């Protein structure tokens, strides 16, 4: 009997069973939701079944058979009939039919009509429940259909048969009863096919009625055969129940013979397909179309979802070319991909040289996640393994690749390998060389910027080093590294960081002359090989242009981002190798960075020593911080009008165990580079606040202000605000006595986050001073946006000690003081060393200042004495 699963001849997709999950999805907008329509249909069928059962079946007479079967036994038979589906696979089609007519027809004679319906519903229903993973709605549908079919089977049978005559002694089923049985199973087969087609259409699947005649023809045939067999069984049972056993033998033999026949037939078809595949490869005009045809063909041959062919044009390279057919990922034709030489699968096909099952094939399929099972066969040609053929996911429920399939695949793969190696390969050599070129391009270029990569650069430099050259123009490399790019990347996100890199690459590229080679080494590192004939001076000029070209901000993510760049240049000496040349340029670049960034240095052998020292210094610093070896010096900040000390700036001091005092300018950037600045800054803040609170206890030192320098890295640290709060609480300092100093370039790095953090700090009552104002990108727009309370004029911007009368020298200071006035911000002038300078600043209206004139940075004790002594710098106006 047909049910809505893989019963009857269901040809591929129309099946309402195996892939019903897909078929059920409504594909077009309709007046009623597909699911609702199907539910209505189920209710309708159930109603028909119920009415038929109570209205007709219950009234039907019982067939007076010599023996009656108990319904539970019949239910088991129905269950077995449903479960034992005979399945024939051929191509992608899955012909399957059940043996349920056998118990069905026997039951017509040997069960009461009510028992028949009951046994059928329970047996087939159980099969539904146990055997298949189906959505509930489909189970309900199948059950309803079983009910209708059982009722129809009984009704049709009793409409034709006349079971009363069977009550007579010696009577047995006759032609009319046989006809009734045939009509009954034929009617249910047709009804089943119709209902399946109807529900698929209702659920939004493609209309199935066109395929109906074919479905009915096949299931009708099966029904006929099964019915005949069943009738034979009934007859035998009627006459002599025991002799039924005799029937079992021929039935089993027929069944086995049939299976054998199907197997032979399948083998035959496969041979034909194999022939077809070699024909495809040998006669197709183009390699790529031949491969696609082969893949499509192979995929069908194995009833698989997808087939992929990998070719390794280079036996020792990572490059491979993939073509594929079928499946959700779509077809690909000759797509270059990278598959490492020591990829596990690649190694395996090379060593085993035989097909194997690999599930899943993670490394090289288009969509590894979709691979449930796969077979892989090497393409073994005369040159060795030239590729692999992969077959992915068997179609059809519960079906798997078997050893037969593996052997067949191996044969196909061997044929393909030979075909590909002969003629075809040569014929399409230009195609392969084009692909090789594409692979080469991928191997030598940076995918983000399209620039050459390190490999390309190195090869080019090697070529230049090997070529004869003029002593005046040695091959020279420029190594470029963006300043603080990591911060940009971390705060703006990688996508914006990438966009910024592309912009930077364009700017740098704009400065090149014909013949210069620009490459990206990865991250924020670039390198330039100036064209042949360039001198070191030419390289310098070029690099300076590059650095200057980056001066303008980049618009990124709604803000302007400044990217500096430091560079190192090294020129080849006699026997230099590429590695040495690049290493030296890198060393020079580091020197440029530590000398203040945004600059270029030419390599000098002495630099190596300083690099070594730098490393030593960095590790010494880490140790000193953890041991608490750093100390804090304080420099007075003075009210210029009265000369009174109103505050101090905390400045870190490091007395190195062997090298003595080291300048903060020398080690702060080291601490920033390796992150120890966080611990350093924390220690300075803690020491300084405690010191100032202690001073505040003294009547003469009440209200003394404290300025502490902040590194941008501290600001970005997630715990920063908590730590500041903790410090204020622990030390007991009044936050209004505390000022944080930050340089403007540091502030502008990551405007959004910086502004937010600075505002939180300000809400605590702490003030913010912009340090070294005027040396960076001082812009009014920025000043407005940033929460700034104080401006500090950089030491470099106040006129020289004796140039008081030089208007040029004071132009900056004058402008900044005016700016501070109009914004209402107090100004602190730094680096006041002479009375002339003090006089001038007073005249300009600058309120506060610090410098050697008032006091050098000194240990707490000295500062304390200085303040308490109350000495002020007296200057005549
Ligand atoms: P800065 O914040 O601009 O600090 C002022 C620098 O100018 C100090 O140098 C100070 O000694 C120096 N100075 C003060 N008055 C005069 C003067 O009249 N003439 C001259 N020529 N120089 C004067 P120092 O102590 O070497 O610090 C250098 C820089 O190191 C500081 O510049 C600051 O940016 C950084 N720094 C110092 N301590 C810390 C710290 O605890 N944390 C952080 N993040 N940075 C610090
Ligand atoms: Ca400062
Ligand atoms: Ca400063």
Short mmCIF file of C-alpha atoms in Angstrom, two decimals, residues 191 412 579 657 861:
data_model
loop_
_atom_site.label_atom_id
_atom_site.label_comp_id
_atom_site.label_asym_id
_atom_site.label_seq_id
_atom_site.Cartn_x
_atom_site.Cartn_y
_atom_site.Cartn_z
CA UNK A 191 -5.79 6.03 -3.51
CA UNK A 412 37.01 6.70 -12.13
CA UNK A 579 68.01 39.44 5.85
CA UNK A 657 71.51 49.84 39.61
CA UNK A 861 61.90 66.47 51.43
#
